Tab-separated table of C-alpha atoms in Angstrom:
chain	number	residue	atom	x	y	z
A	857	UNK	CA	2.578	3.414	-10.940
A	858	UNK	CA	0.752	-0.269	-10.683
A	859	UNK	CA	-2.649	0.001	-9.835
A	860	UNK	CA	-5.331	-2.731	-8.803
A	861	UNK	CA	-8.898	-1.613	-9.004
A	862	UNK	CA	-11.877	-3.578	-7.539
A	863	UNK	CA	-15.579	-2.706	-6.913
A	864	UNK	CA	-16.113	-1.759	-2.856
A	865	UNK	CA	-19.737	-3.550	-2.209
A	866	UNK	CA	-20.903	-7.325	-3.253
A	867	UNK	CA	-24.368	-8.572	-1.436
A	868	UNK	CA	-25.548	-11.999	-2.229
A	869	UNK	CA	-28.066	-14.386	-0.466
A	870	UNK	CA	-26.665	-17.296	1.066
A	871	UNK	CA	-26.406	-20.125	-1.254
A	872	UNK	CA	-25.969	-18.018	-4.056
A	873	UNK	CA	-22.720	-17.605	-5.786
A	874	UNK	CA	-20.507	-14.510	-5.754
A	875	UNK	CA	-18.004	-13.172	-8.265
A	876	UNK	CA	-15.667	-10.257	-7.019
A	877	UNK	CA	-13.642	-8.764	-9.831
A	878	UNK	CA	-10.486	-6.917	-9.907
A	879	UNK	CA	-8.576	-5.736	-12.721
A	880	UNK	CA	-4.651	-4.645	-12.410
A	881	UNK	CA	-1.957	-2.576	-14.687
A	882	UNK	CA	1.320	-4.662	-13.953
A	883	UNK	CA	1.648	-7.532	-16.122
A	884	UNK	CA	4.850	-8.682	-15.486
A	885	UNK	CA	3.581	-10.564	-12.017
A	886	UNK	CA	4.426	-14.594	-11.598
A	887	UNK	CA	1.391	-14.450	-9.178
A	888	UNK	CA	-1.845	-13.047	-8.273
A	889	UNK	CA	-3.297	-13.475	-5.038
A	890	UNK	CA	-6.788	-12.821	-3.321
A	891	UNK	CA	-6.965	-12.146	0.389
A	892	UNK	CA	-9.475	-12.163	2.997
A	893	UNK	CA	-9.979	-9.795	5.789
A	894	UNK	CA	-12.994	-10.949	8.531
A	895	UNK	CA	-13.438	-8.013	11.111
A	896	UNK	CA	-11.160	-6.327	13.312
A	897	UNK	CA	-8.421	-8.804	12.074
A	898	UNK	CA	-5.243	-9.277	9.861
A	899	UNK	CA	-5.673	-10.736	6.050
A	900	UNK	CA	-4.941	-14.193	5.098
A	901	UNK	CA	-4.335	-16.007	2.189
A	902	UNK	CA	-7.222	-17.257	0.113
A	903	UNK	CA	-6.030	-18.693	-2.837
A	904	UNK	CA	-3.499	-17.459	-5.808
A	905	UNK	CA	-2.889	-18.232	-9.361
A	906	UNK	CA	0.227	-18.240	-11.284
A	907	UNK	CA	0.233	-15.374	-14.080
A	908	UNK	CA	0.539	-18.767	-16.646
A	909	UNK	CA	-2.725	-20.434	-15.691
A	910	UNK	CA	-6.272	-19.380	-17.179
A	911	UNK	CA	-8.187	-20.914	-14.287
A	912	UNK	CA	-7.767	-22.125	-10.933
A	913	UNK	CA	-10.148	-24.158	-8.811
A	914	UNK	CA	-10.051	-25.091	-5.126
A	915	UNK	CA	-13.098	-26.572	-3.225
A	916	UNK	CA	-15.552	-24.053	-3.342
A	917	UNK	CA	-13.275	-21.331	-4.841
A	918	UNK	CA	-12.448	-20.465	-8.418
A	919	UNK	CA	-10.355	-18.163	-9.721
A	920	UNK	CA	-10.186	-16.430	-13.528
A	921	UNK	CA	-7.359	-14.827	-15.213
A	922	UNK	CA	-7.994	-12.911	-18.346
A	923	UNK	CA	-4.205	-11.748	-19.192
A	924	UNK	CA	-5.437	-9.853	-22.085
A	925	UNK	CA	-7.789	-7.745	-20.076
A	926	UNK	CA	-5.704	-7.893	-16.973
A	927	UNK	CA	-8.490	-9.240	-15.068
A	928	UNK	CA	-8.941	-11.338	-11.995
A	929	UNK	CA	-11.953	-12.320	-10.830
A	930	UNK	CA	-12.876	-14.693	-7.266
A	931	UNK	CA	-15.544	-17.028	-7.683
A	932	UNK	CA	-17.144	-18.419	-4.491
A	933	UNK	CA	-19.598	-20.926	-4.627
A	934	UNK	CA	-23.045	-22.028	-2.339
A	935	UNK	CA	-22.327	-18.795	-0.451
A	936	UNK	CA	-22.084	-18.798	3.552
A	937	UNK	CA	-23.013	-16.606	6.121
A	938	UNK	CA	-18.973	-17.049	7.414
A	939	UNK	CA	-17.688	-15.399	3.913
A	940	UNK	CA	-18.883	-12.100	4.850
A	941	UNK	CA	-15.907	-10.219	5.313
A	942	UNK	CA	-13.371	-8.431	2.877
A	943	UNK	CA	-11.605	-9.675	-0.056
A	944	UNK	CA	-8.424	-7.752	-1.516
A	945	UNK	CA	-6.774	-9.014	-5.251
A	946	UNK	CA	-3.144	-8.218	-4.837
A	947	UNK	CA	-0.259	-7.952	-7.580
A	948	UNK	CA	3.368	-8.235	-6.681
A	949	UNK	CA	5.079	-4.842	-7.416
A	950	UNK	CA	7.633	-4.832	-9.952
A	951	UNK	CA	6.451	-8.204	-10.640
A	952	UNK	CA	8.032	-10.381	-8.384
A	953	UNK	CA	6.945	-13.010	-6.031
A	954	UNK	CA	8.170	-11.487	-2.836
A	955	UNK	CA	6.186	-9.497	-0.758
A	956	UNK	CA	5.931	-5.977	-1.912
A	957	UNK	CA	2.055	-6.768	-2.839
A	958	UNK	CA	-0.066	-3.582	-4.378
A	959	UNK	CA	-3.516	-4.036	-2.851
A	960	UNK	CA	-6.826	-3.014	-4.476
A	961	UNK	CA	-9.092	-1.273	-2.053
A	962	UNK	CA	-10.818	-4.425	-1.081
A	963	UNK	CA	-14.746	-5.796	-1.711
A	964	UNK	CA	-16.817	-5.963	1.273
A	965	UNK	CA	-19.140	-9.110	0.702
A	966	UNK	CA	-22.042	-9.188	2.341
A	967	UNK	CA	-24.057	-12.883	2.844
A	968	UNK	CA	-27.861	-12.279	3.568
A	969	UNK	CA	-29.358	-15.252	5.268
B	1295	UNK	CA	2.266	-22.356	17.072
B	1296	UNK	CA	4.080	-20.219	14.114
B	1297	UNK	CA	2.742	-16.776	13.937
B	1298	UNK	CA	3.303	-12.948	13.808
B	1299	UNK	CA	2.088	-10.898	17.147
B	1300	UNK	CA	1.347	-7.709	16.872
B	1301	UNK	CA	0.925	-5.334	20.354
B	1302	UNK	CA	-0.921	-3.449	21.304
B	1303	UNK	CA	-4.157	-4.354	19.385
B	1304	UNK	CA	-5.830	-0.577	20.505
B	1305	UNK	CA	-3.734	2.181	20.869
B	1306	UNK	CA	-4.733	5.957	21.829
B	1307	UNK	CA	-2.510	8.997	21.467
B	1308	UNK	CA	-2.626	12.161	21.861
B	1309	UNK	CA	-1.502	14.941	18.868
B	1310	UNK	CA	2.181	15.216	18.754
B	1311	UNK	CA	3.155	12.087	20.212
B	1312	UNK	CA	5.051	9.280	19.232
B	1313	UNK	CA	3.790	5.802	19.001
B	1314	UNK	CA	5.926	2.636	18.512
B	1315	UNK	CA	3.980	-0.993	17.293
B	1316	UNK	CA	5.561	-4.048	17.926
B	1317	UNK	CA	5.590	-6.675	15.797
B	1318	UNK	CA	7.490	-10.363	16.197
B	1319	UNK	CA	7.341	-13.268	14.076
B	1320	UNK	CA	8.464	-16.746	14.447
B	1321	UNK	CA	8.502	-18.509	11.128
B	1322	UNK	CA	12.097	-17.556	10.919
B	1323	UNK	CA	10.763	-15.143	7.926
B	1324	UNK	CA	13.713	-13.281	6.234
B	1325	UNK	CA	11.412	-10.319	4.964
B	1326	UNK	CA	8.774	-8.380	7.031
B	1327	UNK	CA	6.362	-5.670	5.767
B	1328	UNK	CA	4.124	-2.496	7.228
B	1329	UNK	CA	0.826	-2.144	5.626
B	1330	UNK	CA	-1.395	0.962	6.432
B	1331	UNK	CA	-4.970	0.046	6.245
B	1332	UNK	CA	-7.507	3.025	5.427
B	1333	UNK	CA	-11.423	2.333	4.946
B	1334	UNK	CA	-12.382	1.931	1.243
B	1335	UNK	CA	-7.972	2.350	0.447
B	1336	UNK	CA	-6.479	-1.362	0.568
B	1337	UNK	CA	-3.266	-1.887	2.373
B	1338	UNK	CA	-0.048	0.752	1.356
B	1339	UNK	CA	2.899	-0.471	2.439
B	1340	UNK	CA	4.487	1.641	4.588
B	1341	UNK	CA	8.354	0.294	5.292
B	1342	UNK	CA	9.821	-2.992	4.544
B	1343	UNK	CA	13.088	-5.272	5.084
B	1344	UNK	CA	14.646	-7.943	3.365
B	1345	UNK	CA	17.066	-8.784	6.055
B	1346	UNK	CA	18.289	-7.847	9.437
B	1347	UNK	CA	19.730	-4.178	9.509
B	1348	UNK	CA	18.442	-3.435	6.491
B	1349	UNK	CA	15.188	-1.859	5.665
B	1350	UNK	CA	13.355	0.399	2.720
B	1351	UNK	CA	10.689	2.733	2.282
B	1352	UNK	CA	7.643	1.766	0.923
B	1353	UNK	CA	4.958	4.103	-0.750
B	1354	UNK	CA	3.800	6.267	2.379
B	1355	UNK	CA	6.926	6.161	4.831
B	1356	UNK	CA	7.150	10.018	5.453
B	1357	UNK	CA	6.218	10.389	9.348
B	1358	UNK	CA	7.312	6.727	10.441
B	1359	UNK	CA	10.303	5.022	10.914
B	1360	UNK	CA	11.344	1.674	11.678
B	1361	UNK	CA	14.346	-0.840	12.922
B	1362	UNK	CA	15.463	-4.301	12.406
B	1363	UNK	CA	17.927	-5.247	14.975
B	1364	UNK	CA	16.737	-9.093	15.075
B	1365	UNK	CA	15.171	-11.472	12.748
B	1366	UNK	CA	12.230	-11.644	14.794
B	1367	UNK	CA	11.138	-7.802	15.235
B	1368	UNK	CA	10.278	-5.326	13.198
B	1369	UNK	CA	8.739	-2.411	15.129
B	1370	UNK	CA	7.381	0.578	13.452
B	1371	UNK	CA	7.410	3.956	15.021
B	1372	UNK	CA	4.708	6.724	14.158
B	1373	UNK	CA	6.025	9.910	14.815
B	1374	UNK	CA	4.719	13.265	15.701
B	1375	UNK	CA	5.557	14.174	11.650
B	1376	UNK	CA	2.814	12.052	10.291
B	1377	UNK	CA	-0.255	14.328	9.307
B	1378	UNK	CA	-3.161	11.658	9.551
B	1379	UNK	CA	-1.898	9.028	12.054
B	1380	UNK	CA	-5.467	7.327	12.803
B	1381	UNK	CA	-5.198	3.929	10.991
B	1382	UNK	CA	-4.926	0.446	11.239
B	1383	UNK	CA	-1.233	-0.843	11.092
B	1384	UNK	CA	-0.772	-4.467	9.864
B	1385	UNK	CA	2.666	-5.927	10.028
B	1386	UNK	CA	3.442	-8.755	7.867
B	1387	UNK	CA	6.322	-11.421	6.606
B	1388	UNK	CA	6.861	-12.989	3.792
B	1389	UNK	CA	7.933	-17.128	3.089
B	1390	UNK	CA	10.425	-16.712	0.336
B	1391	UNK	CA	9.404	-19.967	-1.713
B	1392	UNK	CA	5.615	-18.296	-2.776
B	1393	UNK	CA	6.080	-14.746	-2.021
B	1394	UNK	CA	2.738	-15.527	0.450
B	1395	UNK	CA	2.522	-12.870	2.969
B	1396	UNK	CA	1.528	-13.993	6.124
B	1397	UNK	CA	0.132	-10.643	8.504
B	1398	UNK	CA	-0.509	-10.141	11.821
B	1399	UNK	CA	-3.894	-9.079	13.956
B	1400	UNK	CA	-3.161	-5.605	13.277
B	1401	UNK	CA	-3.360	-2.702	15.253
B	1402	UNK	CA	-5.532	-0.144	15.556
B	1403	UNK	CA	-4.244	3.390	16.570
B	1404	UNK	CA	-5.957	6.793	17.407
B	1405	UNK	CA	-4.998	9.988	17.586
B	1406	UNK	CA	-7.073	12.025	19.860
């Protein structure tokens, strides 16, 4: 089946940048998408990247795809204390763009002052 | 404001008892989604449904169930069946133009 693997643990000091990668099997998808989790509370959407793009950039956020590798990775730049929480890459199942999303198990980022 | 609710946001049971989760969304969403959160798992979807009176299991659906009478609900129901009930449930719905999912607060549920 599709599977989307990322590491669990990221610590950075604030002001520093961090890079959370995630690599995935399906490579049929239109879109990838990274989410965000802060405590206690549903995800939303951080950003995404159609599957024809290379990069993606958006304020302080920028997002690689390696299609070769099949691998995503989540830039974040001048690192805050308020982007501590947890970031999931997701790939649509069976490719599509509707909402059957396969989750990776999510990267904890942790922003020391 | 547009949203999805999600009640109750803490939920205790005790073994062998059913649990229903409500979930209601108005941003007149076609398509709404169960994730099961685990620590250190990511989100696997649970049920699903495309449209109202319809709905189809996802990768873990032994031991719930669900309904879709209106549009706006989509309540999932964790029955006595399912081994390892302790989780936290996220209901979701999808906007058919960018396949974004948009969830709500969650809810947490124990099984004592």
């Amino acid at each position: 089946g599709e599977d989307v693997e990322q590491s669990l643990f990221l610590s950075v000091r604030e002001g520093d940048s961090s890079v959370i990668n995630c690599t995935y099997t399906d490579s049929s998808s239109t879109y990838l998408y990274w989410y965000k989790q802060e405590p206690g509370a549903g995800l939303q959407l951080l950003t995404y990247i159609f599957s024809n793009m290379d990069m993606k950039q958006d304020q302080r956020l920028t997002v690689l795809l390696n299609k070769k590798d099949k691998h995503l990775s989540l830039r974040i730049a001048d690192t805050q204390t308020g982007d501590s929480a947890i970031y999931f890459c997701a790939d649509p199942q069976g490719g599509t763009s509707y909402g059957k999303l396969t989750f990776g198990q999510g990267t904890i980022l942790t922003v020391h002052p | 404001d547009g949203g999805i609710t999600q009640s109750p946001k803490y939920l205790f049971r005790k073994e062998g008892q059913n649990v229903t989760l409500s979930c209601e969304q108005n941003l007149n969403h076609d398509a709404m989604y169960w994730y099961r959160q685990d620590p250190g798992q990511g989100l696997r979807l649970i049920y699903y449904s495309q449209i109202v009176n319809d709905f189809q299991k996802g990768d873990i659906a032994e031991g719930y169930s669900v309904s879709r009478e209106k549009k706006e609900s989509f309540p999932l129901t964790v029955t006595s069946a399912q081994k390892n009930p302790t989780a936290f449930y996220l209901c979701a719905s999808t906007d058919r133009n960018t396949g974004e999912l948009f969830f709500g607060e969650g809810s947490r549920l124990t099984v004592l």
